[in-house]
Coordinates of C-alpha atoms (C1' of nucleotides) in Angstrom, one line a residue:
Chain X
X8 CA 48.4 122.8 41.8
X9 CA 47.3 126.8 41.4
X10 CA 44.3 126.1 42.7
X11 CA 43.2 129.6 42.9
X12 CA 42.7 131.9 39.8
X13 CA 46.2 133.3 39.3
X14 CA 46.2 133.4 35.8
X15 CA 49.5 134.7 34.7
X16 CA 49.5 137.9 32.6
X17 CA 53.2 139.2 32.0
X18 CA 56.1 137.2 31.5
X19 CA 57.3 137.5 35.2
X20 CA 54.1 136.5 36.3
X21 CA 54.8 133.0 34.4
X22 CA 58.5 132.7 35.2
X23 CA 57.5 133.1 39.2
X24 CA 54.8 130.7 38.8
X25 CA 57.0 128.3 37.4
X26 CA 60.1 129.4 39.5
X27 CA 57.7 128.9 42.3
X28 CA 56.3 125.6 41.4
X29 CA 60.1 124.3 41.0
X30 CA 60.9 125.2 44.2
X31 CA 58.1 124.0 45.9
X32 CA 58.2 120.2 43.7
X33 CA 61.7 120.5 44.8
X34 CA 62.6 120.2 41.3
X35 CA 65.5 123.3 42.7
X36 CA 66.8 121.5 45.7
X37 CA 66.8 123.8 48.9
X38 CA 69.4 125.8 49.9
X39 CA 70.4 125.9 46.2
X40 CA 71.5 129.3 45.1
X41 CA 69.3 131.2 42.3
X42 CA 71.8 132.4 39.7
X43 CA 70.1 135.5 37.2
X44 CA 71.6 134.9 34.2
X45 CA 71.8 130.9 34.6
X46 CA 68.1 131.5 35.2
X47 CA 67.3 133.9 32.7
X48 CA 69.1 131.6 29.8
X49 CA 67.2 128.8 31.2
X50 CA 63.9 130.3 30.7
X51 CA 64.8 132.3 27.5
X52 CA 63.6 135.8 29.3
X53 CA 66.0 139.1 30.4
X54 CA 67.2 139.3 33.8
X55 CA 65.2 141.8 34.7
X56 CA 62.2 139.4 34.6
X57 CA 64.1 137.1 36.7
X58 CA 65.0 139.8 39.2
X59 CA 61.2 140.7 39.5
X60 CA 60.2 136.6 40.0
X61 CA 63.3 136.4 42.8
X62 CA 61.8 139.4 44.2
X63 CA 58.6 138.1 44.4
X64 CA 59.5 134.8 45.5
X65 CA 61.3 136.7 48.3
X66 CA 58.4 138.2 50.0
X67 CA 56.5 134.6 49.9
X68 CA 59.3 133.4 52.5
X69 CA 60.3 130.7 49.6
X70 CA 63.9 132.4 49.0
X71 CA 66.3 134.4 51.2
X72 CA 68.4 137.4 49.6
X73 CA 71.3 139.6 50.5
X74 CA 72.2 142.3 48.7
X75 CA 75.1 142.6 45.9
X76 CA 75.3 138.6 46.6
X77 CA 72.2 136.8 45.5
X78 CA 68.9 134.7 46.6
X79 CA 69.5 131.4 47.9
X80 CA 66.2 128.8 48.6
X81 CA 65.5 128.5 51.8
X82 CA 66.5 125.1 53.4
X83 CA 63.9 123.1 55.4
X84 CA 64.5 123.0 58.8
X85 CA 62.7 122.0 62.0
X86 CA 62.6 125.0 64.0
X87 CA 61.4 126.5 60.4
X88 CA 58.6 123.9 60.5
X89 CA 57.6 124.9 63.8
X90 CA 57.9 128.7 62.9
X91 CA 55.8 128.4 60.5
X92 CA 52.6 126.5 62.3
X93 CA 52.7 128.9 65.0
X94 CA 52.4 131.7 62.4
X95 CA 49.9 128.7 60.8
X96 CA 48.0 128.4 64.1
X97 CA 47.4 132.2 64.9
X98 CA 46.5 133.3 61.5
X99 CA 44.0 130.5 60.6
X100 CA 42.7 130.4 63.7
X101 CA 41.5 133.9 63.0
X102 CA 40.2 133.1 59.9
X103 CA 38.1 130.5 61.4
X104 CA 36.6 133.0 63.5
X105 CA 35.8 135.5 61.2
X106 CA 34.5 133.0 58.7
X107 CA 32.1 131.7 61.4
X108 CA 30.9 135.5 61.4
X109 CA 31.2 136.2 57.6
X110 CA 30.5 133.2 55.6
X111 CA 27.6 133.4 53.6
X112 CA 25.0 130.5 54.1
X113 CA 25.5 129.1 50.5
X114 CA 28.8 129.5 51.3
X115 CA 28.8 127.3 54.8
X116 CA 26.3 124.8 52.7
X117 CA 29.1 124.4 49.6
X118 CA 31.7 123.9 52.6
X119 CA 29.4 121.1 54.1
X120 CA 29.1 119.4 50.7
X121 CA 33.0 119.5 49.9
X122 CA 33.2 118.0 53.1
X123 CA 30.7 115.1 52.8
X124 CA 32.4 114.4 49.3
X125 CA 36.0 114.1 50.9
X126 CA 34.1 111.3 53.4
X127 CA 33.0 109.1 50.6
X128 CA 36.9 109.4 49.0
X129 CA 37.7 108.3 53.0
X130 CA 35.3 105.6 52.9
X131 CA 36.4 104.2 49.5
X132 CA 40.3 104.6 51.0
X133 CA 41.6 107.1 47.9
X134 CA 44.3 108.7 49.6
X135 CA 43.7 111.9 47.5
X136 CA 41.8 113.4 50.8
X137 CA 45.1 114.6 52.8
X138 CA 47.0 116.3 49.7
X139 CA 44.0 118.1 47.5
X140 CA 40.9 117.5 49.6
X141 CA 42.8 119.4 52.7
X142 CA 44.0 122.1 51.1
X143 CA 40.6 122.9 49.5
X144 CA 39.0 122.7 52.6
X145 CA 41.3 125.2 54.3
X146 CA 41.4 127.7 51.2
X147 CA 37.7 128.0 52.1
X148 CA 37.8 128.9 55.1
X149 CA 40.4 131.3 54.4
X150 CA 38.6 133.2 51.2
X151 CA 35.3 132.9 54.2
X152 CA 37.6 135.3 56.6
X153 CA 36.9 138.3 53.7
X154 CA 39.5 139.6 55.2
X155 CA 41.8 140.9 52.7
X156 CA 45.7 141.2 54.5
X157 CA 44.7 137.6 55.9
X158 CA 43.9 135.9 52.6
X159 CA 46.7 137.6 50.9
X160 CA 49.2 136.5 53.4
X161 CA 48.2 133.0 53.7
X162 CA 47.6 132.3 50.4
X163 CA 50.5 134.1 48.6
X164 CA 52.4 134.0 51.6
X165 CA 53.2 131.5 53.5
X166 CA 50.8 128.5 52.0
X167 CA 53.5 127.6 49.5
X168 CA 55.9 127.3 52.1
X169 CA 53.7 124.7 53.8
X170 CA 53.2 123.0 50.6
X171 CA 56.7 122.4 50.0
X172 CA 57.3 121.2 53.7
X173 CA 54.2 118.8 52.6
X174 CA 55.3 117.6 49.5
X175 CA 59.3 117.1 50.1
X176 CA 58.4 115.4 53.3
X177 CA 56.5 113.0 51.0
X178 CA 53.2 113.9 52.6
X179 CA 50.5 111.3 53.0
X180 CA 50.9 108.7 56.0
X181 CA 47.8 108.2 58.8
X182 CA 45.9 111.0 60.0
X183 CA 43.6 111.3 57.0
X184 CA 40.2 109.6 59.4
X185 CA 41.2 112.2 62.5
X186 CA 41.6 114.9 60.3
X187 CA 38.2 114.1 58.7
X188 CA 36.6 114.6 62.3
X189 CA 38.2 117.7 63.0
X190 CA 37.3 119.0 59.7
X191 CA 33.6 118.1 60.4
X192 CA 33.4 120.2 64.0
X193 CA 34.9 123.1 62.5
X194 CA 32.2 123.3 60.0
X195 CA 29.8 122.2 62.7
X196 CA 31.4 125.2 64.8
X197 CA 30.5 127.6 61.6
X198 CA 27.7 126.6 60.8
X199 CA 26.4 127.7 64.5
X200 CA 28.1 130.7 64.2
X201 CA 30.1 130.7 67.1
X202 CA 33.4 132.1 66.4
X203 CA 34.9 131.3 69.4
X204 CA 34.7 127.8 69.3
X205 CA 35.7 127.3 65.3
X206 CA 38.8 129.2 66.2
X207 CA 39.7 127.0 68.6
X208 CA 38.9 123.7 66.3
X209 CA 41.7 125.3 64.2
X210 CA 44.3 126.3 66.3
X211 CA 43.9 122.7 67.5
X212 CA 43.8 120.6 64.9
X213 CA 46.8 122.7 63.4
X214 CA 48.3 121.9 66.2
X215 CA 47.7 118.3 66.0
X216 CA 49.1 118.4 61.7
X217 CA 52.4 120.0 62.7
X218 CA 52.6 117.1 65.3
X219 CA 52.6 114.9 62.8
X220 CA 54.4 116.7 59.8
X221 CA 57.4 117.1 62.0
X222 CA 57.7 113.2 62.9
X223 CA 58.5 112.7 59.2
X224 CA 60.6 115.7 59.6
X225 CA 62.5 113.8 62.5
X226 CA 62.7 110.6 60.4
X227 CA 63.3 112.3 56.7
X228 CA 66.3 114.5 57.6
X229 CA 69.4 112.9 59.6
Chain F
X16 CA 60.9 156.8 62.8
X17 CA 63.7 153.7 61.5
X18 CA 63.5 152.6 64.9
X19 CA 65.3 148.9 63.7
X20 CA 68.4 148.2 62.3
X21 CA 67.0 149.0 58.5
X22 CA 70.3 150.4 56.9
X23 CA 69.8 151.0 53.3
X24 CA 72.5 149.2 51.2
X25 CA 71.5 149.4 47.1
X26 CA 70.0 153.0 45.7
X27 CA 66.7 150.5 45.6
X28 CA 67.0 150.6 49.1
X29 CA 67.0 154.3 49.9
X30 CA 64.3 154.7 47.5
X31 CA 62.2 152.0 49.1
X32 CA 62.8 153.7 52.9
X33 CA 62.2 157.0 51.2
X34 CA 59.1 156.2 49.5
X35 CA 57.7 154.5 52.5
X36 CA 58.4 156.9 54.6
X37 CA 56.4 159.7 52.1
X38 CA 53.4 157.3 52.0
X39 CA 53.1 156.7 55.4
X40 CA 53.6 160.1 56.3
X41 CA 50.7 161.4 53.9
X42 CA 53.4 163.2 52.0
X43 CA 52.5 161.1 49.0
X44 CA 48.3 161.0 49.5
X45 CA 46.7 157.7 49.6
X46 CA 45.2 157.0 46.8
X47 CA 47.2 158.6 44.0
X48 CA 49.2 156.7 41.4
X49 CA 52.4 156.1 41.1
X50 CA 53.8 157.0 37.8
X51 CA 57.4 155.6 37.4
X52 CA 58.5 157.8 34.7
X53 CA 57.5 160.7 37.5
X54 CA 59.4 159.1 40.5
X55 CA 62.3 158.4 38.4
X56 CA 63.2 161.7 37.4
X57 CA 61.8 163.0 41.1
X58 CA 64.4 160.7 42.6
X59 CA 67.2 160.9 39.8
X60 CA 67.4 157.1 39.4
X61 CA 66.5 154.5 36.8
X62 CA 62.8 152.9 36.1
X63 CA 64.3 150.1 37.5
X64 CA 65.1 150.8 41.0
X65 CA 61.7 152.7 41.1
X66 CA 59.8 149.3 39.9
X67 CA 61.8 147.1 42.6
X68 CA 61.3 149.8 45.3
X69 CA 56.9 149.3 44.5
X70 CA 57.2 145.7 44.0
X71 CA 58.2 145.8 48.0
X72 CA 56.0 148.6 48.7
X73 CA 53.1 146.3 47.4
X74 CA 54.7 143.3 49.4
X75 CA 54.2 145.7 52.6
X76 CA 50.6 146.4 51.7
X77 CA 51.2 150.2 50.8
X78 CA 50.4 150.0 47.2
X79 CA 48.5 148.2 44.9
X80 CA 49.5 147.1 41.5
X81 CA 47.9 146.1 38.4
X82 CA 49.4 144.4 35.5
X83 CA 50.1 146.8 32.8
X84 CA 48.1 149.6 34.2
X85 CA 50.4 151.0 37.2
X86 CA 50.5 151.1 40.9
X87 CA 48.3 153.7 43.8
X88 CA 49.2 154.1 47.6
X89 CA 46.3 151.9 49.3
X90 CA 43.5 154.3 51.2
X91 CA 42.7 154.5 54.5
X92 CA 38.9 153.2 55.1
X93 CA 37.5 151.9 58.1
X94 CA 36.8 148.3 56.4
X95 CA 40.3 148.3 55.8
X96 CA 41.4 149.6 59.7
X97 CA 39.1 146.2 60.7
X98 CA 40.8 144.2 58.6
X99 CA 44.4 145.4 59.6
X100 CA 43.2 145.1 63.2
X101 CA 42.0 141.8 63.4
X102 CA 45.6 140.7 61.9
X103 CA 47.2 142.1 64.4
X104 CA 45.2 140.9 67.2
X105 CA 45.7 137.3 65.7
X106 CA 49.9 137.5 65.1
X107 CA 50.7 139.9 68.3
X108 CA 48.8 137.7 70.3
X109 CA 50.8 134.9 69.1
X110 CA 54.0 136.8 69.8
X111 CA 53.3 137.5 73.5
X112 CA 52.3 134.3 73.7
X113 CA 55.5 132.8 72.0
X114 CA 57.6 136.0 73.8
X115 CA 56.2 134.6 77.1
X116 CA 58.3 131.0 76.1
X117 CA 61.3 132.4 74.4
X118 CA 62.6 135.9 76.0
X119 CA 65.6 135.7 77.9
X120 CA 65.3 136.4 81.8
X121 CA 67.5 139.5 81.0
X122 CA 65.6 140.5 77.7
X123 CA 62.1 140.7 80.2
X124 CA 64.0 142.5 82.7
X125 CA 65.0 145.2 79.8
X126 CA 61.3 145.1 79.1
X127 CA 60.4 145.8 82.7
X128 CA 62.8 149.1 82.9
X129 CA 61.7 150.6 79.4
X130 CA 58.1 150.2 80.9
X131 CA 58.9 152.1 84.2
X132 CA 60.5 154.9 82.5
X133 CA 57.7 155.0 80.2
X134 CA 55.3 155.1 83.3
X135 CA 57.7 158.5 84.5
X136 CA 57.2 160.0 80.9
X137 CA 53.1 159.5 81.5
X138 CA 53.3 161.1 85.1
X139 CA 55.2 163.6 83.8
X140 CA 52.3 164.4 81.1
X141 CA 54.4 164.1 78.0
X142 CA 52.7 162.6 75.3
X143 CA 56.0 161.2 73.8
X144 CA 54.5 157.9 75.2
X145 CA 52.2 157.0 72.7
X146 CA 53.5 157.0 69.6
X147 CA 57.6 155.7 70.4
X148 CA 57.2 154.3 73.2
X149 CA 54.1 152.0 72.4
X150 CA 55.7 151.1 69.2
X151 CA 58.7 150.1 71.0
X152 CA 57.0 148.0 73.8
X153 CA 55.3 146.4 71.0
X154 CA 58.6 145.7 69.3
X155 CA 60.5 144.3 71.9
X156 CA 57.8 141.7 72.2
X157 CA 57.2 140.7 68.7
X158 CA 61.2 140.5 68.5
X159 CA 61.0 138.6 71.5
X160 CA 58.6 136.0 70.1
X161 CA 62.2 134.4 68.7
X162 CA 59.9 133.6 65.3
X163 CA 61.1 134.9 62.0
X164 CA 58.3 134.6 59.7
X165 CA 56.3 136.6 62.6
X166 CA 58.9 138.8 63.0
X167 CA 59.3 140.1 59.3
X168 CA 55.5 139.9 59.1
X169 CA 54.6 142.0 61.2
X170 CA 57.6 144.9 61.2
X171 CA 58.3 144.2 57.5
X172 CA 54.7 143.6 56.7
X173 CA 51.5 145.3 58.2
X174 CA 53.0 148.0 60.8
X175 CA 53.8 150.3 58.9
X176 CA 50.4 150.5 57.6
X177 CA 49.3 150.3 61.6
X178 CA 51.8 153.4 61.4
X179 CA 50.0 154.6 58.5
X180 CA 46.7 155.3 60.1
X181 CA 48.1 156.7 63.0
X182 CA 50.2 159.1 61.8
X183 CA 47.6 160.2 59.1
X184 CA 44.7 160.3 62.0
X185 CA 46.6 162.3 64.2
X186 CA 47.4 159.6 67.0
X187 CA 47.5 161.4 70.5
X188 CA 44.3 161.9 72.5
X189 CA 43.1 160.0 75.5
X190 CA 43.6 156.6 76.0
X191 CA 47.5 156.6 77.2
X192 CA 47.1 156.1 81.1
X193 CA 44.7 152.8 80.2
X194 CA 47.4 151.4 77.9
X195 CA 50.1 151.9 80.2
X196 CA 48.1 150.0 82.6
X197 CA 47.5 147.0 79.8
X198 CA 51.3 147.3 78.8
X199 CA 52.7 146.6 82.3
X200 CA 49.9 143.9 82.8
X201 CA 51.1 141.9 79.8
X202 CA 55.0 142.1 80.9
X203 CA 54.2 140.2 84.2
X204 CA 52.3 137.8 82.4
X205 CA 55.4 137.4 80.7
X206 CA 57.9 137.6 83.3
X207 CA 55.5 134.8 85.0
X208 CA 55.9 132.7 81.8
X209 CA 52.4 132.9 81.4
X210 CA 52.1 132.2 78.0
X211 CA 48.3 131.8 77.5
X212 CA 47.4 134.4 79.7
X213 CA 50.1 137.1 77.7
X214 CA 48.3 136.3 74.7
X215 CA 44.9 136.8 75.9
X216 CA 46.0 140.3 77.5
X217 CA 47.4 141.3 74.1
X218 CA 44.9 140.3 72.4
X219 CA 42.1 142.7 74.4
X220 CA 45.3 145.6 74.4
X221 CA 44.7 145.3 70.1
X222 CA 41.0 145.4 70.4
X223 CA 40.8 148.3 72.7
X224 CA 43.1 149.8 70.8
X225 CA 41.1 149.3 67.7
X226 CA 38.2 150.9 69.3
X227 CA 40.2 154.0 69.7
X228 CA 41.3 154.6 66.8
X229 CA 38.0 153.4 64.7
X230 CA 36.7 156.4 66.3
X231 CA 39.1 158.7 65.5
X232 CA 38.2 157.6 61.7
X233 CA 34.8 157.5 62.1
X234 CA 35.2 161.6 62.8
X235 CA 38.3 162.5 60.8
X236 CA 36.7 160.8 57.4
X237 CA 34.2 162.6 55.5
Chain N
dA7 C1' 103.4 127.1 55.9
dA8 C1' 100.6 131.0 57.0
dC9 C1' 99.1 135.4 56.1
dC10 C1' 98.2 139.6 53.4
dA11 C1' 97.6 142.4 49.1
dA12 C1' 96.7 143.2 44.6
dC13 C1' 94.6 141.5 40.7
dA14 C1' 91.1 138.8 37.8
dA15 C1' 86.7 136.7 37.2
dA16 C1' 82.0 136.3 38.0
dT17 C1' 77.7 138.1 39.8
dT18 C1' 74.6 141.6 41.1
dG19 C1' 72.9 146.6 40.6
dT20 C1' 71.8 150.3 37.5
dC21 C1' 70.8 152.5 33.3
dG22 C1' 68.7 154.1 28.8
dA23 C1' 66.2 152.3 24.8
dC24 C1' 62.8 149.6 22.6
dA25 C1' 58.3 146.7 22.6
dA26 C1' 53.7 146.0 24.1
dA27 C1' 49.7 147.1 26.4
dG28 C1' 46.4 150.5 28.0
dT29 C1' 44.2 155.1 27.8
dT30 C1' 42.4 159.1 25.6
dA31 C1' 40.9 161.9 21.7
dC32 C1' 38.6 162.4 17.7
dA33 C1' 36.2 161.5 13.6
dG34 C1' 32.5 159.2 11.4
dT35 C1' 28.0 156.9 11.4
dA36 C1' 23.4 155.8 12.9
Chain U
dT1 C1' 23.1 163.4 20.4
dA2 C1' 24.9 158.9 21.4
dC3 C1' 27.8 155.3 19.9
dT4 C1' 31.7 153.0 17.8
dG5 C1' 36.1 152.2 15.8
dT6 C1' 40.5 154.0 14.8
dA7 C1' 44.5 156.5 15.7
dA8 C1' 47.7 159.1 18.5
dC9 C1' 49.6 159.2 23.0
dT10 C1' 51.0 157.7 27.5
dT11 C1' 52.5 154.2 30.7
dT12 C1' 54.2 149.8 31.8
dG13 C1' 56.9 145.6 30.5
dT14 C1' 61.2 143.7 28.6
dC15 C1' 65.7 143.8 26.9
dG16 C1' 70.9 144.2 26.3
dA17 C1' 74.9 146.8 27.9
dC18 C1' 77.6 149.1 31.4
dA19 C1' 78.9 150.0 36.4
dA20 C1' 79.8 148.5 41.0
dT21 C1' 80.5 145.0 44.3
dT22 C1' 81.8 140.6 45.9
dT23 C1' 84.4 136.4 45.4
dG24 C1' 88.3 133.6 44.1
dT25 C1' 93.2 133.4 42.7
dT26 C1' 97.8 134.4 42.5
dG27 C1' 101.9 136.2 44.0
dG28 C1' 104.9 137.8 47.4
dT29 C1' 106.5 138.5 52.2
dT30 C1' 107.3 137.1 57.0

DNA sequence: AACCAACAAATTGTCGACAAAGTTACAGTA
DNA sequence: TACTGTAACTTTGTCGACAATTTGTTGGTT
């Protein structure tokens, strides 16, 4: 899922896409160390390009390096979990605020629609809300900050992180009714214009997904 | 100013400091390009440690790349200062918040003394305090937030941009008798384990701040 | 058996050269 | 003169080879 336009244009743009997407699938098991030259006979590219997608991958939080050793994956942890939703919680909190100030109104009017769409796939039980329908929602109100450093930090930084917390915990479970509601009062909170209030609607109902991500983080690992 | 524990290992790594330090020093001007070729024979080392030395430039914000066309040091606008500022008042206040819960008794009471001998440094009318000694009171607390993606976010990430600004603004003036003031305020919301309070209080520190220097720009720009 | 040192193997870091893409200059045409 | 297409040139992207560092092994000594 590159749900954004990041069309890749060099060859070390597609090998950290798909390096990326590997790691995040878990298709490369965490923890696993990154070899270059296994890599870069595995992909059919030099090492150099494989440098540049470690490097990459590197400052997205997705792989740890030491120098004149090698990267490693990082390995999913619960104090990493609860890392990463405080740095969750404060940043999109923020954007909630400022896209309460800077959305356009088309902009707030799309985000109503998405969100009315998601309740009919909640009505009709598809469990496609909580994976694709949650993201989406949350990219929008991410790109509706304008803010530049937060958008690029979020989305190329630690989003795919979250994802792969998501999708190796085999995300799906309850919460996909609750999260609806939430969803709605933000956008209610936006659509009024008060900042204040939509940034607190975040930080709390991010608060209220990391409660329940890291239950199946209790249950999943030993 | 290397004011952590950033010892360079590779020849990437001493070109990366070096370079960093040149940008946000104004040595290199914002703006200008990059030219590899250029910095390679400038710096008597391959293409190659040049490349990896932008590619974390650009991960710390300082430059921006495009594929196939080359790299140019970011420039300083006020859009951009906004922008910058509202990520910091978002992640700091989360660290004073998250320092409030996870500083050691003896790490606060290390806080407490670097802020009294700060307070001697004022009295005394040196104007050392601003730029060190805010930086470090700053440090201390992000360090003490305990959280790592905070952590490298913020002193990997955007403060050397903050640092940026400063330096190329010509931090001093008024404004360091009123900080000192918010400084010791936020440590005995800390020392009283007052987590929500110590993120409020740093939160209004960033924005004053922000005022400050926004007028700075406002004059020093065209 | 445990420890240390020297050596061997494998991996990462660095380099110069070639390939590909973008930029500029110039000539030709309308 | 303005515009367009081509060609030369410059810059970035990619590659394979060599250098430097770390890791693993073997041999010897206590």
């Amino acid at each position: 899922m590159t749900f954004f336009n990041e069309q890749p244009i060099t060859s070390a743009d597609k090998t950290f896409f798909q390096l990326r997407k590997e790691i995040v699938e878990g298709e490369i098991v965490q923890g696993s160390k990154l070899s270059e030259t296994e890599l870069s006979t595995k992909y059919s590219v030099s090492r150099a390009v494989i440098r540049e997608a470690i490097n990459r991958l590197e400052a997205s939080h997705l792989v740890e390096r030491k120098a004149n050793v090698g990267a490693r994956v990082v390995s999913l942890t619960a104090e990493g979990l609860l890392e990463l939703y405080q740095v969750r919680e404060s940043l999109e909190g923020m954007a909630a605020r400022l896209a309460a100030l800077n959305m356009t109104d088309q902009e707030i009017t799309d985000l109503q629609s998405l969100l009315s769409s998601h309740f009919n796939e909640v009505k009709s039980g598809e469990s496609y809300y909580q994976e694709a329908g949650d993201v989406d929602f949350h990219y929008r109100i991410i790109l509706g900050s304008k803010n530049k450093h937060l958008i690029s930090m979020l989305l190329d930084g630690i989003y795919h992180l979250v994802r792969m917390y998501r999708v190796q915990l085999g995300m799906s479970g309850p919460r996909v009714t609750t999260a609806y509601d939430e969803h709605k009062h933000i956008v209610q909170a936006i659509c009024n214009r008060d900042a204040e209030l939509a940034e607190m609607l975040m930080r709390r109902h991010i608060l209220y997904s990391k409660s329940s991500i890291e239950n199946k983080l209790e249950h999943t690992m030993q």
